[in-house]
Tab-separated table of C-alpha atoms and ligand atoms in Angstrom:
chain	number	residue	atom	x	y	z
A	848	MET	CA	-27.432	-59.870	-43.230
A	849	ASP	CA	-30.487	-57.601	-42.995
A	850	PRO	CA	-31.400	-56.474	-39.519
A	851	LEU	CA	-34.398	-58.441	-38.359
A	852	THR	CA	-37.709	-56.683	-37.938
A	853	PHE	CA	-39.840	-58.037	-35.129
A	854	PRO	CA	-43.413	-58.454	-36.407
A	855	VAL	CA	-45.959	-55.997	-35.026
A	856	ILE	CA	-49.407	-56.646	-36.447
A	857	SER	CA	-52.594	-54.618	-36.098
A	858	VAL	CA	-55.554	-56.982	-35.797
A	859	ALA	CA	-58.139	-54.180	-36.016
A	860	LYS	CA	-59.359	-55.616	-39.327
A	861	ILE	CA	-59.269	-59.301	-38.428
A	862	ASP	CA	-63.024	-59.530	-39.175
A	863	LEU	CA	-63.263	-57.083	-42.092
A	864	ASP	CA	-60.143	-58.166	-43.923
A	865	PHE	CA	-59.665	-61.660	-42.581
A	866	GLU	CA	-57.397	-62.796	-45.418
A	867	THR	CA	-54.804	-60.017	-45.167
A	868	VAL	CA	-54.542	-60.147	-41.382
A	869	SER	CA	-54.449	-63.959	-41.442
A	870	LYS	CA	-51.522	-63.942	-43.824
A	871	GLN	CA	-49.578	-61.509	-41.617
A	872	LEU	CA	-50.244	-63.603	-38.538
A	873	PHE	CA	-49.367	-66.854	-40.278
A	874	ASP	CA	-46.093	-65.512	-41.730
A	875	ALA	CA	-45.015	-64.150	-38.340
A	876	ALA	CA	-45.927	-67.427	-36.640
A	877	CYS	CA	-43.921	-69.425	-39.194
A	878	GLU	CA	-40.866	-67.196	-39.198
A	879	TRP	CA	-40.645	-66.067	-35.568
A	880	GLY	CA	-43.248	-67.928	-33.534
A	881	PHE	CA	-43.497	-64.641	-31.605
A	882	PHE	CA	-45.067	-61.303	-32.545
A	883	ILE	CA	-46.939	-58.355	-31.077
A	884	ILE	CA	-50.551	-57.577	-31.871
A	885	THR	CA	-52.092	-54.140	-31.488
A	886	ASP	CA	-55.684	-52.820	-31.828
A	887	HIS	CA	-56.908	-56.092	-30.374
A	888	GLY	CA	-59.945	-54.794	-28.508
A	889	ILE	CA	-59.075	-56.360	-25.140
A	890	THR	CA	-60.275	-53.946	-22.485
A	891	LYS	CA	-59.651	-55.531	-19.089
A	892	ALA	CA	-55.851	-55.889	-19.057
A	893	ASP	CA	-55.072	-52.794	-16.984
A	894	GLU	CA	-57.752	-53.602	-14.428
A	895	VAL	CA	-56.409	-57.132	-13.974
A	896	ALA	CA	-52.828	-55.843	-13.833
A	897	ALA	CA	-53.831	-53.550	-10.960
A	898	LEU	CA	-55.493	-56.449	-9.112
A	899	SER	CA	-52.419	-58.554	-9.645
A	900	ARG	CA	-50.110	-55.877	-8.179
A	901	ALA	CA	-52.396	-55.378	-5.187
A	902	PHE	CA	-52.459	-59.135	-4.545
A	903	PHE	CA	-48.658	-59.451	-4.650
A	904	ASP	CA	-48.431	-56.633	-2.084
A	905	LEU	CA	-50.316	-58.770	0.477
A	906	PRO	CA	-48.331	-60.480	3.269
A	907	LEU	CA	-46.843	-63.829	2.235
A	908	ASP	CA	-48.946	-65.848	4.683
A	909	VAL	CA	-52.136	-64.395	3.195
A	910	LYS	CA	-50.997	-65.195	-0.332
A	911	MET	CA	-49.991	-68.700	0.731
A	912	GLN	CA	-53.413	-69.507	2.187
A	913	LYS	CA	-54.419	-71.151	-1.094
A	914	MET	CA	-51.541	-72.770	-2.917
A	915	VAL	CA	-52.027	-73.811	-6.527
A	916	ASP	CA	-53.446	-77.318	-6.955
A	917	GLU	CA	-54.372	-79.658	-9.825
A	918	SER	CA	-57.173	-77.260	-10.837
A	919	ALA	CA	-54.397	-74.799	-11.732
A	920	ILE	CA	-56.012	-72.176	-9.507
A	921	GLY	CA	-54.099	-70.599	-6.630
A	922	TYR	CA	-50.807	-69.075	-5.633
A	923	ASP	CA	-47.536	-70.576	-6.841
A	924	GLY	CA	-45.042	-68.593	-4.762
A	925	GLY	CA	-43.668	-69.164	-1.325
A	926	LYS	CA	-40.487	-69.006	0.671
A	927	LYS	CA	-38.556	-70.884	-2.008
A	928	PHE	CA	-38.570	-70.381	-5.762
A	929	THR	CA	-39.072	-73.305	-8.131
A	930	SER	CA	-36.142	-74.304	-10.319
A	931	PHE	CA	-38.170	-72.853	-13.230
A	932	ALA	CA	-38.160	-69.167	-12.311
A	933	ALA	CA	-37.399	-66.626	-9.592
A	934	SER	CA	-40.977	-65.426	-9.592
A	935	GLU	CA	-44.270	-65.703	-7.785
A	936	ALA	CA	-47.525	-66.126	-9.633
A	937	MET	CA	-51.247	-66.299	-9.196
A	938	LEU	CA	-52.921	-68.841	-11.438
A	939	PHE	CA	-56.473	-68.758	-12.683
A	940	GLY	CA	-56.853	-71.974	-14.619
A	941	THR	CA	-59.464	-74.440	-15.848
A	942	PRO	CA	-62.773	-73.938	-17.626
A	943	ALA	CA	-64.865	-70.780	-17.806
A	944	GLY	CA	-66.769	-70.016	-14.610
A	945	ASP	CA	-64.308	-71.856	-12.376
A	946	VAL	CA	-62.702	-68.700	-11.075
A	947	LEU	CA	-66.137	-67.648	-9.793
A	948	SER	CA	-66.783	-70.957	-8.058
A	949	SER	CA	-63.275	-71.939	-6.975
A	950	ASN	CA	-62.603	-72.637	-3.323
A	951	ASN	CA	-58.914	-72.379	-3.998
A	952	LEU	CA	-58.898	-68.586	-3.855
A	953	SER	CA	-58.489	-66.661	-0.635
A	954	ALA	CA	-61.279	-64.350	0.584
A	955	TRP	CA	-59.370	-61.363	-0.818
A	956	TRP	CA	-60.513	-62.509	-4.256
A	957	ASP	CA	-64.108	-61.433	-3.682
A	958	ASP	CA	-66.922	-61.794	-6.223
A	959	GLY	CA	-66.158	-58.512	-7.971
A	960	LYS	CA	-62.490	-59.369	-8.467
A	961	ARG	CA	-63.331	-62.898	-9.608
A	962	GLN	CA	-65.797	-61.491	-12.119
A	963	THR	CA	-63.116	-59.163	-13.540
A	964	ILE	CA	-60.735	-62.098	-13.978
A	965	GLU	CA	-63.458	-64.150	-15.734
A	966	GLU	CA	-64.255	-61.274	-18.071
A	967	PHE	CA	-60.602	-60.763	-18.943
A	968	LYS	CA	-60.156	-64.481	-19.564
A	969	ALA	CA	-63.248	-64.503	-21.775
A	970	GLU	CA	-61.839	-61.641	-23.860
A	971	CYS	CA	-58.549	-63.487	-24.244
A	972	TYR	CA	-60.343	-66.731	-25.106
A	973	ASP	CA	-62.374	-65.139	-27.903
A	974	LEU	CA	-59.302	-63.566	-29.432
A	975	THR	CA	-57.238	-66.782	-29.283
A	976	ILE	CA	-60.076	-68.637	-31.002
A	977	LYS	CA	-60.274	-65.986	-33.706
A	978	MET	CA	-56.535	-66.145	-34.273
A	979	MET	CA	-56.538	-69.922	-34.389
A	980	SER	CA	-59.353	-69.795	-36.952
A	981	SER	CA	-57.120	-67.630	-39.066
A	982	PHE	CA	-54.274	-70.165	-38.734
A	983	ALA	CA	-56.673	-72.975	-39.642
A	984	VAL	CA	-57.769	-71.191	-42.817
A	985	SER	CA	-54.156	-70.375	-43.737
A	986	MET	CA	-53.418	-74.091	-43.453
A	987	GLY	CA	-56.353	-75.147	-45.599
A	988	LEU	CA	-58.386	-76.504	-42.668
A	989	ASP	CA	-61.951	-75.774	-41.616
A	990	LYS	CA	-62.208	-72.413	-39.900
A	991	ASP	CA	-63.379	-74.014	-36.653
A	992	TYR	CA	-60.878	-76.884	-36.728
A	993	PHE	CA	-58.986	-75.576	-33.696
A	994	SER	CA	-61.955	-74.070	-31.846
A	995	LEU	CA	-63.498	-77.553	-31.628
A	996	ILE	CA	-60.495	-78.811	-29.660
A	997	HIS	CA	-60.216	-75.700	-27.474
A	998	GLN	CA	-63.502	-75.862	-25.649
A	999	HIS	CA	-63.987	-74.953	-22.024
A	1000	ARG	CA	-62.900	-78.338	-20.784
A	1001	ALA	CA	-59.828	-79.585	-18.919
A	1002	PRO	CA	-57.073	-78.561	-18.729
A	1003	GLY	CA	-58.642	-75.237	-19.721
A	1004	HIS	CA	-57.021	-71.915	-20.367
A	1005	THR	CA	-54.840	-70.520	-17.651
A	1006	LEU	CA	-54.202	-66.924	-16.771
A	1007	ARG	CA	-50.979	-66.522	-14.851
A	1008	CYS	CA	-50.325	-63.177	-13.150
A	1009	ILE	CA	-46.605	-63.041	-12.514
A	1010	LYS	CA	-44.267	-60.967	-10.390
A	1011	TYR	CA	-40.508	-61.299	-10.687
A	1012	PRO	CA	-39.658	-59.742	-7.345
A	1013	GLN	CA	-36.761	-57.565	-6.403
A	1014	LEU	CA	-34.299	-59.591	-4.321
A	1015	GLY	CA	-31.757	-58.680	-1.675
A	1016	GLN	CA	-28.963	-60.260	-3.633
A	1017	GLN	CA	-28.404	-61.864	-7.003
A	1018	PRO	CA	-28.307	-65.678	-6.795
A	1019	GLU	CA	-25.013	-67.309	-7.665
A	1020	GLU	CA	-24.427	-67.824	-11.384
A	1021	GLY	CA	-26.347	-70.852	-12.643
A	1022	ARG	CA	-28.101	-71.575	-9.335
A	1023	LEU	CA	-31.505	-70.126	-10.085
A	1024	PRO	CA	-32.850	-68.841	-13.383
A	1025	ARG	CA	-34.836	-65.586	-13.540
A	1026	LEU	CA	-37.012	-67.441	-16.062
A	1027	SER	CA	-35.716	-70.730	-17.512
A	1028	THR	CA	-35.267	-71.085	-21.234
A	1029	HIS	CA	-38.432	-72.858	-22.322
A	1030	THR	CA	-41.159	-73.264	-24.874
A	1031	ASP	CA	-44.819	-72.979	-23.898
A	1032	TRP	CA	-46.839	-76.196	-23.847
A	1033	GLY	CA	-50.189	-75.267	-25.301
A	1034	SER	CA	-51.481	-73.524	-28.397
A	1035	LEU	CA	-51.179	-69.762	-28.077
A	1036	THR	CA	-49.851	-67.561	-25.294
A	1037	PHE	CA	-50.661	-63.881	-24.766
A	1038	VAL	CA	-48.232	-61.903	-22.615
A	1039	PHE	CA	-49.267	-58.527	-21.231
A	1040	THR	CA	-46.474	-56.428	-19.755
A	1041	LYS	CA	-45.223	-52.872	-19.688
A	1042	GLN	CA	-41.700	-53.907	-18.763
A	1043	ALA	CA	-38.822	-55.201	-20.891
A	1044	GLY	CA	-36.808	-58.288	-20.051
A	1045	LEU	CA	-38.167	-61.103	-22.217
A	1046	GLU	CA	-35.794	-62.567	-24.789
A	1047	ILE	CA	-36.582	-65.009	-27.564
A	1048	GLN	CA	-34.585	-67.021	-30.056
A	1049	ASP	CA	-34.898	-65.156	-33.348
A	1050	PRO	CA	-35.030	-66.729	-36.839
A	1051	GLN	CA	-31.225	-66.669	-36.917
A	1052	ASN	CA	-31.079	-68.444	-33.550
A	1053	GLN	CA	-29.724	-65.403	-31.723
A	1054	TRP	CA	-31.202	-64.073	-28.489
A	1055	PHE	CA	-33.453	-61.134	-29.292
A	1056	HIS	CA	-35.091	-58.627	-26.938
A	1057	VAL	CA	-38.849	-58.505	-27.346
A	1058	PRO	CA	-39.837	-54.830	-27.625
A	1059	VAL	CA	-42.449	-53.320	-25.345
A	1060	ILE	CA	-45.263	-51.644	-27.243
A	1061	PRO	CA	-47.787	-49.807	-25.072
A	1062	GLY	CA	-51.120	-51.590	-25.295
A	1063	GLY	CA	-49.658	-54.383	-27.418
A	1064	ILE	CA	-49.918	-58.085	-26.617
A	1065	VAL	CA	-46.919	-60.360	-27.081
A	1066	VAL	CA	-48.216	-63.524	-28.728
A	1067	ASN	CA	-46.372	-66.790	-29.091
A	1068	ILE	CA	-47.007	-70.237	-30.483
A	1069	GLY	CA	-46.897	-73.177	-28.068
A	1070	ASP	CA	-45.777	-76.771	-28.592
A	1071	ALA	CA	-49.218	-78.200	-29.424
A	1072	LEU	CA	-49.887	-75.797	-32.286
A	1073	SER	CA	-46.368	-76.378	-33.531
A	1074	LEU	CA	-46.792	-80.170	-33.488
A	1075	TRP	CA	-50.101	-80.073	-35.383
A	1076	THR	CA	-48.379	-78.104	-38.114
A	1077	SER	CA	-45.298	-80.378	-38.243
A	1078	LYS	CA	-43.401	-77.453	-36.700
A	1079	THR	CA	-44.250	-75.075	-39.553
A	1080	LEU	CA	-45.544	-72.744	-36.881
A	1081	LYS	CA	-42.657	-72.253	-34.501
A	1082	SER	CA	-42.738	-72.890	-30.782
A	1083	THR	CA	-39.918	-70.547	-29.935
A	1084	LEU	CA	-37.541	-70.728	-26.989
A	1085	HIS	CA	-37.738	-67.782	-24.625
A	1086	ARG	CA	-36.219	-66.737	-21.297
A	1087	ILE	CA	-35.431	-63.923	-18.916
A	1088	THR	CA	-31.856	-63.586	-17.717
A	1089	TRP	CA	-30.520	-61.919	-14.576
A	1090	GLU	CA	-28.601	-59.607	-16.861
A	1091	ASN	CA	-31.814	-58.273	-18.403
A	1092	LEU	CA	-33.801	-58.319	-15.204
A	1093	PRO	CA	-31.326	-57.842	-12.352
A	1094	ALA	CA	-32.147	-58.685	-8.757
A	1095	ASN	CA	-32.512	-55.005	-7.876
A	1096	ARG	CA	-35.500	-54.630	-10.213
A	1097	ASP	CA	-38.924	-56.204	-10.225
A	1098	ARG	CA	-41.174	-56.928	-13.173
A	1099	TYR	CA	-44.851	-57.718	-13.592
A	1100	SER	CA	-46.436	-59.602	-16.442
A	1101	MET	CA	-49.586	-61.589	-17.160
A	1102	ALA	CA	-49.564	-64.649	-19.376
A	1103	TYR	CA	-52.743	-66.188	-20.768
A	1104	PHE	CA	-52.175	-69.740	-21.991
A	1105	SER	CA	-54.662	-71.171	-24.457
A	1106	GLN	CA	-54.548	-74.952	-24.285
A	1107	PRO	CA	-56.148	-77.764	-26.270
A	1108	ASN	CA	-58.536	-80.115	-24.500
A	1109	ASN	CA	-56.969	-83.085	-22.738
A	1110	ASP	CA	-58.190	-85.614	-25.292
A	1111	ALA	CA	-56.784	-83.721	-28.312
A	1112	GLN	CA	-54.220	-85.768	-30.224
A	1113	LEU	CA	-50.956	-84.061	-31.070
A	1114	ASN	CA	-50.515	-85.647	-34.511
A	1115	PRO	CA	-49.807	-83.392	-37.504
A	1116	VAL	CA	-53.064	-82.341	-39.131
A	1117	ASP	CA	-51.752	-82.565	-42.681
A	1118	LYS	CA	-52.143	-86.235	-43.531
A	1119	SER	CA	-50.337	-85.857	-46.873
A	1120	THR	CA	-46.887	-85.481	-45.347
A	1121	PRO	CA	-45.857	-88.822	-43.907
A	1122	THR	CA	-44.741	-88.353	-40.326
A	1123	THR	CA	-44.596	-90.759	-37.438
A	1124	ALA	CA	-47.750	-90.826	-35.367
A	1125	ILE	CA	-47.530	-89.195	-31.967
A	1126	PRO	CA	-49.128	-91.624	-29.552
A	1127	ILE	CA	-49.943	-89.119	-26.829
A	1128	THR	CA	-52.721	-86.694	-26.119
A	1129	TYR	CA	-52.391	-83.125	-24.919
A	1130	GLY	CA	-53.465	-84.319	-21.464
A	1131	ASP	CA	-50.441	-86.670	-21.296
A	1132	TYR	CA	-48.207	-83.933	-22.584
A	1133	TYR	CA	-49.535	-81.373	-20.111
A	1134	LYS	CA	-48.961	-83.708	-17.161
A	1135	VAL	CA	-45.291	-84.191	-18.014
A	1136	ARG	CA	-44.643	-80.500	-18.659
A	1137	TYR	CA	-46.514	-79.391	-15.528
A	1138	ARG	CA	-44.574	-81.780	-13.337
A	1139	LEU	CA	-41.249	-80.841	-14.919
A	1140	THR	CA	-41.951	-77.164	-14.329
A	1141	TYR	CA	-43.004	-77.652	-10.728
A	1142	GLY	CA	-40.595	-80.578	-10.170
A	1143	ASP	CA	-39.304	-79.543	-6.757
A	1144	ARG	CA	-42.751	-78.911	-5.351
A	1145	GLU	CA	-44.694	-81.518	-3.448
A	1146	ASP	CA	-47.928	-82.797	-4.898
A	1147	THR	CA	-50.684	-81.649	-2.533
A	1148	THR	CA	-52.476	-85.005	-2.639
A	1149	SER	CA	-49.678	-87.594	-2.763
A	1150	GLY	CA	-47.068	-85.585	-0.832
A	1151	LYS	CA	-44.465	-86.756	-3.382
A	1152	LYS	CA	-42.270	-84.383	-5.334
A	1153	MET	CA	-43.832	-83.576	-8.707
A	1154	LEU	CA	-40.742	-84.898	-10.473
A	1155	GLN	CA	-41.251	-88.312	-8.865
A	1156	GLU	CA	-44.773	-88.434	-10.291
A	1157	ILE	CA	-43.546	-88.295	-13.878
A	1158	ASP	CA	-43.933	-91.472	-15.891
A	1159	PRO	CA	-40.457	-92.013	-17.437
A	1160	VAL	CA	-41.926	-93.563	-20.593
A	1161	MET	CA	-44.135	-90.510	-21.147
A	1162	ALA	CA	-41.203	-88.222	-20.392
A	1163	GLN	CA	-39.133	-89.963	-23.046
A	1164	LEU	CA	-41.992	-89.606	-25.550
A	1165	VAL	CA	-42.363	-85.902	-24.785
A	1166	HIS	CA	-38.621	-85.418	-25.083
A	1167	GLY	CA	-38.615	-87.253	-28.411
A	1168	LEU	CA	-41.115	-84.813	-29.916
A	1169	GLY	CA	-38.291	-82.316	-29.960
A	1170	VAL	CA	-40.244	-79.258	-28.928
A	1171	ALA	CA	-40.398	-79.403	-25.146
A	1172	ASP	CA	-37.655	-77.504	-23.506
A	1173	ALA	CA	-38.428	-77.134	-19.836
A	1174	GLY	CA	-35.931	-78.932	-17.675
A	1175	ARG	CA	-34.071	-80.383	-20.635
A	1176	LEU	CA	-31.271	-81.588	-18.390
A	1177	ARG	CA	-33.655	-83.580	-16.302
A	1178	PHE	CA	-34.572	-85.999	-19.048
A	1179	ASN	CA	-31.347	-87.901	-18.240
A	1180	GLU	CA	-32.574	-88.431	-14.732
A	1181	LEU	CA	-36.122	-89.261	-15.727
A	1182	ALA	CA	-35.076	-91.885	-18.239
A	1183	ALA	CA	-32.688	-93.561	-15.814
A	1184	ASN	CA	-33.462	-96.586	-13.710
A	1185	GLU	CA	-31.914	-97.165	-10.304
A	1186	THR	CA	-31.952	-101.001	-10.321
A	1187	PRO	CA	-28.770	-101.557	-12.389
A	1188	ALA	CA	-26.915	-99.097	-10.128
A	1189	TYR	CA	-27.979	-101.066	-7.037
A	1190	ILE	CA	-26.945	-104.394	-8.609
A	1191	LEU	CA	-23.589	-102.946	-9.682
A	1192	SER	CA	-23.134	-101.523	-6.187
A	1193	LEU	CA	-23.605	-104.940	-4.660
A	1194	LEU	CA	-21.447	-106.816	-7.177
A	1195	THR	CA	-18.517	-104.388	-7.058
A	1196	SER	CA	-18.544	-104.359	-3.245
A	1197	VAL	CA	-18.581	-108.169	-3.197
A	1198	GLY	CA	-15.828	-108.155	-5.845
A	1199	GLY	CA	-13.647	-105.878	-3.724
A	1200	VAL	CA	-14.122	-107.948	-0.593
A	1201	THR	CA	-13.433	-111.192	-2.486
A	1202	GLY	CA	-10.192	-109.731	-3.845
A	1203	TYR	CA	-9.122	-108.829	-0.320
A	1204	VAL	CA	-10.025	-112.216	1.132
A	1205	ARG	CA	-8.179	-114.033	-1.630
A	1206	THR	CA	-5.035	-111.947	-1.906
A	1207	GLY	CA	-5.100	-109.619	1.089
A	1208	SER	CA	-5.141	-106.669	-1.309
A	1209	VAL	CA	-6.152	-103.504	0.545
A	1210	PRO	CA	-6.442	-101.436	-2.699
A	1211	SER	CA	-8.899	-104.044	-3.969
A	1212	ILE	CA	-11.284	-103.731	-1.008
A	1213	ALA	CA	-10.899	-99.938	-0.901
A	1214	ALA	CA	-11.642	-99.564	-4.613
A	1215	GLY	CA	-14.490	-102.101	-4.532
A	1216	LEU	CA	-16.234	-100.422	-1.615
A	1217	THR	CA	-15.714	-96.887	-2.977
A	1218	VAL	CA	-17.106	-97.786	-6.379
A	1219	GLY	CA	-19.909	-99.742	-4.696
A	1220	ALA	CA	-20.788	-96.722	-2.549
A	1221	LEU	CA	-20.821	-94.423	-5.596
A	1222	TYR	CA	-23.170	-96.783	-7.440
A	1223	GLY	CA	-25.358	-97.011	-4.339
A	1224	LEU	CA	-25.550	-93.247	-3.929
A	1225	GLY	CA	-26.172	-92.778	-7.659
A	1226	GLY	CA	-28.987	-95.349	-7.545
A	1227	TYR	CA	-30.541	-93.699	-4.513
A	1228	ARG	CA	-30.486	-90.248	-6.115
A	1229	ILE	CA	-31.952	-91.652	-9.344
A	1230	SER	CA	-34.785	-93.285	-7.386
A	1231	LYS	CA	-35.547	-89.984	-5.636
A	1232	ARG	CA	-35.236	-87.990	-8.880
A	1233	GLN	CA	-32.477	-85.940	-7.313
A	1234	PRO	CA	-29.826	-84.354	-9.536
A	1235	TYR	CA	-26.494	-86.027	-10.343
A	1236	GLY	CA	-27.687	-89.617	-9.799
A	1237	VAL	CA	-26.843	-90.650	-13.354
A	1238	GLU	CA	-23.549	-88.758	-13.186
A	1239	LEU	CA	-22.525	-90.619	-10.026
A	1240	ALA	CA	-23.366	-94.011	-11.548
A	1241	LEU	CA	-21.374	-93.050	-14.619
A	1242	LEU	CA	-18.435	-91.873	-12.525
A	1243	ALA	CA	-18.477	-95.207	-10.676
A	1244	SER	CA	-18.389	-97.029	-14.025
A	1245	ILE	CA	-15.447	-94.940	-15.256
A	1246	LEU	CA	-13.453	-95.548	-12.057
A	1247	LEU	CA	-14.246	-99.250	-12.208
A	1248	ALA	CA	-13.235	-99.456	-15.866
A	1249	GLY	CA	-9.998	-97.587	-15.162
A	1250	SER	CA	-9.016	-99.934	-12.365
A	1251	SER	CA	-10.223	-103.289	-13.704
A	1252	ILE	CA	-9.690	-103.270	-17.469
A	1253	PRO	CA	-5.874	-102.730	-17.385
A	1254	ARG	CA	-5.605	-105.428	-14.704
A	1255	ALA	CA	-7.776	-107.805	-16.690
A	1256	ILE	CA	-5.556	-107.342	-19.743
A	1257	LYS	CA	-2.345	-107.685	-17.745
A	1258	THR	CA	-3.243	-110.665	-15.579
A	1259	GLY	CA	-6.002	-112.379	-17.556
A	1260	LYS	CA	-7.584	-113.346	-14.217
A	1261	PRO	CA	-11.332	-113.915	-13.888
A	1262	LEU	CA	-12.019	-111.348	-11.110
A	1263	PRO	CA	-10.718	-108.250	-12.954
A	1264	ALA	CA	-12.274	-109.619	-16.143
A	1265	GLY	CA	-15.657	-109.900	-14.390
A	1266	LEU	CA	-15.317	-106.380	-12.971
A	1267	SER	CA	-14.463	-105.115	-16.462
A	1268	VAL	CA	-17.711	-106.565	-17.743
A	1269	LEU	CA	-19.595	-104.793	-14.930
A	1270	ALA	CA	-17.834	-101.508	-15.773
A	1271	ALA	CA	-18.752	-101.846	-19.430
A	1272	THR	CA	-22.371	-102.539	-18.463
A	1273	GLY	CA	-22.480	-99.429	-16.267
A	1274	LEU	CA	-20.850	-97.307	-18.967
A	1275	PHE	CA	-23.394	-98.522	-21.478
A	1276	ILE	CA	-26.476	-98.030	-19.285
A	1277	TYR	CA	-25.605	-94.669	-17.739
A	1278	GLY	CA	-23.514	-93.277	-20.598
A	1279	ARG	CA	-26.524	-93.592	-22.915
A	1280	ALA	CA	-28.286	-90.754	-21.063
A	1281	PHE	CA	-25.724	-88.314	-22.426
A	1282	ILE	CA	-25.768	-89.358	-26.084
B	1594	AKG	O1	-43.091	-62.942	-18.084
B	1594	AKG	C1	-42.978	-63.038	-19.308
B	1594	AKG	O2	-42.771	-62.077	-20.026
B	1594	AKG	C2	-43.058	-64.389	-19.972
B	1594	AKG	C3	-43.616	-65.488	-19.123
B	1594	AKG	C4	-43.525	-66.819	-19.769
B	1594	AKG	O3	-42.878	-67.022	-20.749
B	1594	AKG	C5	-44.266	-67.961	-19.187
B	1594	AKG	O4	-44.767	-67.863	-18.048
B	1594	AKG	O5	-44.369	-69.013	-19.858
B	1595	FE2	FE1	-43.422	-68.942	-21.684
C-alpha cells in the first residue's frame, strides 16, 4: 500500500482562488478529517502561547482562584487530573466580548491580556467561518449556511490553552490517560503547538503521528460537522499516549473549538439521502459531552458529580449517533438503572434466608446473602455513577444462575426455579449493556 501523505494545505489563496483551496480542504476533511493549514494569516498565536506559559507558571492556588464554570471560562486544573487527560488548561469560552467582561478570570488576566485573547479568538473565528463557507460550497449549500448557525451565541467558541505537565512518575498503565482517545464535539478545531505527541486514526485506521510544521495550524473536523454531512467529513479519533509524551516531558498546546449555536439541529443537511432524523440539538449534545469529559468533577452549582447530571436518555441518543467517543466505556453505566439491582438484592437475600429456614441449608443462606450483597453494591454504584456497578450486578446474576439453574433442573423445586428466573432477569438487564 502507498505510504500515506498527511495533507498540508496553504490557505494563502482562500479568497483569490476559493475553488481550488476549497477542493483541497474538502478532500482532506473527507479522507482524513485532520490536516495542517499554512499561510493562514493568524498573527496572535505566539503572543497567546507566551501568556499561556506564564499563567501555568503561577502557583497552583493562584490558578485555582477561578475554576472553570458553565460559562466555560476559567481554570480546569487542580490537585487531581480528570479521567480525560493528565493536563491542566485555561478555558476562554462563550461569545465574543465575554473574556473582557468575565468575572471568572483572576486579576492576573488584566485588560491587556484579555484583549489579546479576544483578538486571537476573533482571528480564529473569522478563519473557521471562511473554511466552513468553503465546505458549504463544496457540498452545494449556500456559502453562509454554516456561518448562520455559528454566531456569537451560546455555547460559543472556546479557546483552551493546555499544558501537559511533567510528572514525578508515570501513572500505572491504564490508570490515567495522557489524553483520552476522543473525537471533538463541535464543528472545527484549530490546534496550535510546536511540540509533537498528537496521534490520529489515519484513513487505514492505524495510529498516525501528526507532524509539527512551524507556523502551521492542525485542523480537525468535529462531530457536529460530521453529522451534518452524514459523516462524509470525518470526525477523527485522536489521542496522546504516555509513550509519545512521557511523564518526564511537558507539552503546551492551544485548541480553539468552533461550535454551532445551542439551537442548531444535528440532522444531515442533504435531504435527498434518507437518514433517520436526529432528535437532538447541539446544546443537548454539548451538555452530554461536557459532562462526560468532566465526569469526576463536581458541578459548581449543584455540588453533584458531572456524571450524575447526565440524562441517561440523552446519553443513549448521543451514543447512538456513533461519533462521540469520550468515555465510551461509561455508556454502560449511564444507560443502567439501579432499581432492578436493588429488587434482585432483596429477593435473592430473602430466597437465601427462606432456604435456610426451610431446610437448614447453610450454603443456601450464604449464597443468597452474598449474591444479594453484590446486587446491592452494584445498584449503589450504578446510582452514584461509579465504575463497575453494572459489572457487579452482572457478576451477581452469573453466580446466581450458576448456583440455582442446575439445582432447579435437578430437583424441580419452586425455590431454585424462582431464583433461576431472577438470575435470567439480571443477566438480561445487565448483560445488555455489553452487547
Ligand atoms: O493538545 C493537543 O494537541 C490536542 C488537544 C485536543 O485534542 C483537545 O483538547 O480536544
Ligand atoms: Fe480533541
